[in-house]
mmCIF file of C-alpha atoms in Angstrom:
data_model
loop_
_atom_site.group_PDB
_atom_site.id
_atom_site.type_symbol
_atom_site.label_atom_id
_atom_site.label_comp_id
_atom_site.label_asym_id
_atom_site.label_seq_id
_atom_site.Cartn_x
_atom_site.Cartn_y
_atom_site.Cartn_z
ATOM 1 C CA MET A 1 -60.322 3.830 -30.472
ATOM 2 C CA LYS A 2 -60.544 3.425 -26.554
ATOM 3 C CA LEU A 3 -58.670 5.486 -25.163
ATOM 4 C CA ASN A 4 -58.494 4.584 -22.134
ATOM 5 C CA LYS A 5 -56.299 2.533 -22.647
ATOM 6 C CA TYR A 6 -53.980 4.890 -24.483
ATOM 7 C CA ILE A 7 -53.236 5.984 -20.800
ATOM 8 C CA ASP A 8 -50.849 5.755 -17.800
ATOM 9 C CA HIS A 9 -52.771 7.189 -15.551
ATOM 10 C CA THR A 10 -49.645 9.374 -12.862
ATOM 11 C CA ILE A 11 -49.030 10.512 -10.703
ATOM 12 C CA LEU A 12 -44.943 11.110 -9.530
ATOM 13 C CA ASN A 13 -45.012 13.838 -6.970
ATOM 14 C CA ALA A 14 -42.450 13.818 -4.168
ATOM 15 C CA ASN A 15 -45.270 14.404 -1.736
ATOM 16 C CA ALA A 16 -47.990 11.820 -3.127
ATOM 17 C CA THR A 17 -49.540 9.633 -0.132
ATOM 18 C CA SER A 18 -51.051 6.305 0.313
ATOM 19 C CA ASP A 19 -53.897 8.082 -0.173
ATOM 20 C CA GLN A 20 -53.931 9.432 -3.128
ATOM 21 C CA ILE A 21 -51.947 5.937 -4.721
ATOM 22 C CA ARG A 22 -55.109 4.034 -2.994
ATOM 23 C CA GLN A 23 -57.497 7.145 -5.165
ATOM 24 C CA ILE A 24 -54.890 6.735 -8.326
ATOM 25 C CA CYS A 25 -55.580 2.725 -8.242
ATOM 26 C CA GLN A 26 -58.950 2.616 -8.204
ATOM 27 C CA GLU A 27 -60.054 5.776 -10.702
ATOM 28 C CA ALA A 28 -56.944 3.334 -13.507
ATOM 29 C CA LEU A 29 -60.157 0.096 -12.247
ATOM 30 C CA GLN A 30 -63.210 2.427 -12.562
ATOM 31 C CA TYR A 31 -61.784 3.689 -16.091
ATOM 32 C CA GLU A 32 -60.344 0.569 -16.888
ATOM 33 C CA PHE A 33 -56.873 2.727 -18.007
ATOM 34 C CA MET A 34 -53.977 0.710 -19.890
ATOM 35 C CA SER A 35 -51.479 1.089 -16.626
ATOM 36 C CA VAL A 36 -50.912 3.595 -12.677
ATOM 37 C CA CYS A 37 -47.721 5.004 -13.557
ATOM 38 C CA ILE A 38 -46.544 5.739 -9.956
ATOM 39 C CA ASN A 39 -42.526 6.282 -8.027
ATOM 40 C CA PRO A 40 -40.746 3.077 -7.174
ATOM 41 C CA VAL A 41 -41.652 2.953 -3.282
ATOM 42 C CA TRP A 42 -44.958 2.116 -3.883
ATOM 43 C CA VAL A 43 -45.231 -0.561 -6.547
ATOM 44 C CA THR A 44 -45.898 -3.230 -4.136
ATOM 45 C CA TYR A 45 -48.825 -1.353 -2.792
ATOM 46 C CA ALA A 46 -50.219 0.067 -6.266
ATOM 47 C CA LYS A 47 -49.622 -4.309 -6.716
ATOM 48 C CA GLU A 48 -51.699 -5.364 -4.008
ATOM 49 C CA LEU A 49 -54.139 -2.879 -5.298
ATOM 50 C CA LEU A 50 -54.598 -3.781 -8.893
ATOM 51 C CA LYS A 51 -54.430 -7.585 -8.459
ATOM 52 C CA ASP A 52 -56.508 -9.839 -10.484
ATOM 53 C CA SER A 53 -57.049 -6.593 -12.608
ATOM 54 C CA GLU A 54 -55.561 -6.001 -16.426
ATOM 55 C CA VAL A 55 -54.350 -2.636 -15.249
ATOM 56 C CA LYS A 56 -50.589 -2.971 -14.988
ATOM 57 C CA VAL A 57 -47.930 -0.897 -12.580
ATOM 58 C CA CYS A 58 -46.214 1.282 -14.225
ATOM 59 C CA THR A 59 -42.844 2.570 -12.398
ATOM 60 C CA VAL A 60 -39.661 5.097 -13.202
ATOM 61 C CA ILE A 61 -35.847 4.633 -12.821
ATOM 62 C CA GLY A 62 -33.731 7.020 -12.797
ATOM 63 C CA PHE A 63 -35.658 9.221 -12.988
ATOM 64 C CA PRO A 64 -36.242 12.673 -12.954
ATOM 65 C CA LEU A 65 -32.390 13.565 -13.915
ATOM 66 C CA GLY A 66 -31.598 10.023 -15.411
ATOM 67 C CA ALA A 67 -28.128 10.614 -14.341
ATOM 68 C CA THR A 68 -27.972 8.075 -12.001
ATOM 69 C CA THR A 69 -25.055 5.510 -12.263
ATOM 70 C CA THR A 70 -26.412 2.290 -15.061
ATOM 71 C CA ALA A 71 -25.566 -0.162 -12.141
ATOM 72 C CA THR A 72 -27.786 2.012 -10.333
ATOM 73 C CA LYS A 73 -30.721 2.006 -12.731
ATOM 74 C CA VAL A 74 -30.187 -1.977 -12.954
ATOM 75 C CA PHE A 75 -30.629 -2.529 -9.544
ATOM 76 C CA GLU A 76 -33.625 0.145 -9.240
ATOM 77 C CA ALA A 77 -35.349 -1.797 -12.471
ATOM 78 C CA LYS A 78 -34.735 -5.305 -11.276
ATOM 79 C CA GLU A 79 -35.941 -4.475 -7.558
ATOM 80 C CA ALA A 80 -39.053 -2.781 -8.807
ATOM 81 C CA VAL A 81 -40.293 -5.973 -10.769
ATOM 82 C CA GLY A 82 -39.672 -7.618 -7.846
ATOM 83 C CA SER A 83 -42.162 -5.662 -6.486
ATOM 84 C CA GLY A 84 -44.417 -6.418 -9.312
ATOM 85 C CA ALA A 85 -43.714 -4.036 -11.915
ATOM 86 C CA ASP A 86 -44.763 -4.176 -15.187
ATOM 87 C CA GLU A 87 -43.749 -1.600 -16.385
ATOM 88 C CA ILE A 88 -40.578 0.093 -17.104
ATOM 89 C CA ASP A 89 -40.275 4.197 -16.910
ATOM 90 C CA MET A 90 -35.734 4.330 -17.643
ATOM 91 C CA VAL A 91 -34.520 8.264 -18.271
ATOM 92 C CA ILE A 92 -31.525 8.502 -20.458
ATOM 93 C CA ASN A 93 -28.005 9.659 -19.520
ATOM 94 C CA ILE A 94 -29.076 13.201 -21.054
ATOM 95 C CA GLY A 95 -25.521 14.230 -20.506
ATOM 96 C CA ALA A 96 -24.172 11.572 -22.061
ATOM 97 C CA ALA A 97 -26.632 12.092 -25.106
ATOM 98 C CA LYS A 98 -25.835 15.436 -25.124
ATOM 99 C CA ALA A 99 -22.232 15.076 -24.499
ATOM 100 C CA GLY A 100 -22.817 12.636 -28.487
ATOM 101 C CA ASP A 101 -21.405 9.832 -26.708
ATOM 102 C CA TRP A 102 -24.387 8.307 -28.014
ATOM 103 C CA GLU A 103 -22.215 4.471 -26.975
ATOM 104 C CA LYS A 104 -22.453 5.274 -23.626
ATOM 105 C CA VAL A 105 -26.602 7.082 -23.787
ATOM 106 C CA GLU A 106 -27.092 3.030 -25.943
ATOM 107 C CA GLU A 107 -24.758 0.534 -23.361
ATOM 108 C CA ASP A 108 -26.850 2.530 -20.528
ATOM 109 C CA ILE A 109 -30.800 1.157 -22.474
ATOM 110 C CA ARG A 110 -30.012 -1.794 -23.379
ATOM 111 C CA GLN A 111 -28.231 -2.820 -19.436
ATOM 112 C CA VAL A 112 -31.581 -2.018 -17.754
ATOM 113 C CA VAL A 113 -33.086 -3.490 -21.270
ATOM 114 C CA GLN A 114 -31.694 -6.893 -19.988
ATOM 115 C CA ALA A 115 -31.497 -6.692 -16.099
ATOM 116 C CA VAL A 116 -35.112 -6.981 -16.922
ATOM 117 C CA PRO A 117 -37.499 -10.197 -18.526
ATOM 118 C CA GLU A 118 -38.414 -10.215 -21.628
ATOM 119 C CA ASN A 119 -42.161 -9.503 -20.907
ATOM 120 C CA ILE A 120 -41.244 -6.444 -19.225
ATOM 121 C CA ILE A 121 -41.182 -3.076 -20.704
ATOM 122 C CA VAL A 122 -38.608 -0.553 -20.982
ATOM 123 C CA LYS A 123 -39.837 2.206 -22.137
ATOM 124 C CA VAL A 124 -36.690 4.932 -22.465
ATOM 125 C CA ILE A 125 -38.069 8.758 -21.695
ATOM 126 C CA ILE A 126 -35.677 11.218 -24.055
ATOM 127 C CA GLU A 127 -36.149 14.083 -22.371
ATOM 128 C CA THR A 128 -37.140 16.221 -25.769
ATOM 129 C CA SER A 129 -37.429 19.706 -24.232
ATOM 130 C CA LEU A 130 -33.369 19.575 -23.158
ATOM 131 C CA LEU A 131 -32.447 17.287 -26.934
ATOM 132 C CA ASP A 132 -32.573 19.162 -30.045
ATOM 133 C CA ASN A 133 -34.013 16.933 -33.118
ATOM 134 C CA ASP A 134 -30.249 15.353 -34.605
ATOM 135 C CA GLU A 135 -30.004 14.385 -30.657
ATOM 136 C CA LYS A 136 -33.540 13.499 -30.558
ATOM 137 C CA VAL A 137 -33.263 11.390 -33.264
ATOM 138 C CA LYS A 138 -30.107 9.473 -32.779
ATOM 139 C CA ALA A 139 -31.674 8.810 -28.956
ATOM 140 C CA CYS A 140 -34.607 7.205 -30.381
ATOM 141 C CA GLN A 141 -31.977 5.432 -31.872
ATOM 142 C CA ALA A 142 -29.908 4.108 -29.242
ATOM 143 C CA ALA A 143 -33.615 3.122 -27.366
ATOM 144 C CA LYS A 144 -34.188 0.705 -30.834
ATOM 145 C CA THR A 145 -31.292 -0.696 -31.039
ATOM 146 C CA ALA A 146 -30.196 -1.653 -27.439
ATOM 147 C CA LYS A 147 -34.532 -3.244 -27.856
ATOM 148 C CA ALA A 148 -36.770 -1.335 -25.061
ATOM 149 C CA ASP A 149 -40.137 -1.378 -26.094
ATOM 150 C CA PHE A 150 -40.535 2.211 -26.007
ATOM 151 C CA VAL A 151 -39.559 5.863 -26.325
ATOM 152 C CA LYS A 152 -40.926 8.422 -24.009
ATOM 153 C CA THR A 153 -40.969 12.195 -25.297
ATOM 154 C CA SER A 154 -40.921 13.228 -21.171
ATOM 155 C CA THR A 155 -40.202 12.454 -16.837
ATOM 156 C CA GLY A 156 -42.506 15.749 -16.814
ATOM 157 C CA PHE A 157 -40.193 17.686 -14.584
ATOM 158 C CA SER A 158 -37.784 19.314 -16.909
ATOM 159 C CA THR A 159 -38.500 22.312 -19.205
ATOM 160 C CA GLY A 160 -41.479 21.194 -21.355
ATOM 161 C CA GLY A 161 -43.235 18.395 -22.155
ATOM 162 C CA ALA A 162 -45.001 15.591 -25.324
ATOM 163 C CA THR A 163 -45.955 17.814 -28.563
ATOM 164 C CA LYS A 164 -47.015 16.151 -32.168
ATOM 165 C CA GLU A 165 -43.818 16.796 -33.079
ATOM 166 C CA ASP A 166 -41.450 14.676 -31.356
ATOM 167 C CA VAL A 167 -43.616 12.894 -31.163
ATOM 168 C CA ALA A 168 -44.274 12.740 -35.111
ATOM 169 C CA LEU A 169 -39.927 12.986 -34.644
ATOM 170 C CA MET A 170 -39.666 9.853 -33.251
ATOM 171 C CA ARG A 171 -42.488 7.376 -34.270
ATOM 172 C CA SER A 172 -40.355 8.070 -37.471
ATOM 173 C CA THR A 173 -37.544 7.266 -35.682
ATOM 174 C CA VAL A 174 -38.283 4.157 -34.315
ATOM 175 C CA GLY A 175 -41.353 3.697 -36.794
ATOM 176 C CA GLU A 176 -43.957 0.773 -36.341
ATOM 177 C CA GLU A 177 -42.114 -1.836 -34.264
ATOM 178 C CA MET A 178 -41.603 0.138 -30.904
ATOM 179 C CA GLY A 179 -43.694 2.143 -29.061
ATOM 180 C CA VAL A 180 -43.783 6.069 -28.523
ATOM 181 C CA LYS A 181 -45.434 7.912 -24.975
ATOM 182 C CA ALA A 182 -46.463 10.945 -24.842
ATOM 183 C CA SER A 183 -45.999 12.624 -21.679
ATOM 184 C CA GLY A 184 -45.812 15.693 -20.135
ATOM 185 C CA GLY A 185 -48.872 18.054 -20.233
ATOM 186 C CA VAL A 186 -51.317 16.192 -22.897
ATOM 187 C CA GLY A 187 -54.412 17.932 -20.014
ATOM 188 C CA ASP A 188 -57.230 17.229 -22.200
ATOM 189 C CA LYS A 189 -58.673 14.747 -25.448
ATOM 190 C CA LYS A 190 -57.913 17.185 -28.065
ATOM 191 C CA SER A 191 -54.205 17.238 -26.639
ATOM 192 C CA ALA A 192 -54.295 12.825 -26.571
ATOM 193 C CA LEU A 193 -55.772 12.954 -29.923
ATOM 194 C CA MET A 194 -53.554 15.191 -31.627
ATOM 195 C CA MET A 195 -51.009 13.427 -30.275
ATOM 196 C CA ILE A 196 -52.284 9.376 -30.884
ATOM 197 C CA GLU A 197 -53.359 10.918 -34.187
ATOM 198 C CA ALA A 198 -48.539 12.275 -34.347
ATOM 199 C CA GLY A 199 -47.808 8.441 -33.612
ATOM 200 C CA ALA A 200 -48.039 7.855 -30.048
ATOM 201 C CA SER A 201 -49.368 4.183 -29.039
ATOM 202 C CA ARG A 202 -49.256 5.557 -25.313
ATOM 203 C CA ILE A 203 -50.448 8.958 -22.668
ATOM 204 C CA GLY A 204 -49.124 9.593 -19.746
ATOM 205 C CA ALA A 205 -50.691 11.305 -17.874
ATOM 206 C CA SER A 206 -52.662 12.957 -14.545
ATOM 207 C CA LYS A 207 -55.845 14.224 -16.209
ATOM 208 C CA GLY A 208 -56.274 11.336 -17.678
ATOM 209 C CA ILE A 209 -60.050 11.487 -15.884
ATOM 210 C CA LYS A 210 -60.674 14.755 -17.593
ATOM 211 C CA ILE A 211 -59.322 13.435 -21.331
ATOM 212 C CA VAL A 212 -61.220 10.219 -21.526
ATOM 213 C CA SER A 213 -64.411 11.698 -20.057
ATOM 214 C CA GLU A 214 -64.514 15.022 -22.447
#
């Protein structure tokens, strides 16, 4: 198993500087991580730093609350791809999920999926710490029906991160054809391997180097 290929090397802090983005990209090149995950404002810069490499540029949409309008998420996604993003991690309409309006949740995801070319990976952040198990299942089903590529546990900016129980529940819900990304609080090799064993096919982490170096 190439653990480095599971990792989206992540920096999403509001105060991240261009120097830190450059460092993240250099580390991703050195350790051959799957992608760097950065805020949209850095996509063009990261794409330039990573050109001619296999490291993908991943960015976030409707982040971190998921409470922007669908039209805004669609615009963000199109702009990000136009700037060079290979992967999009979008946050669902969490309020609609809590209200049981699954049609709205699904349509929000579908419009983003349809707004970008087919080769662009769309991951759907369901923010597991704010949902009960039934809601987690329904959110995953909505992402699957909307033809997203992945479901993802967390933004890392809410009340909790990934748990192996949530990853296992998400994997059992979406089956083998979709990806599951464990994100938020995965900070060492042991926890990363635990998430993979539970069904994760990608790990979002700011401590990717620690994970692969242990």
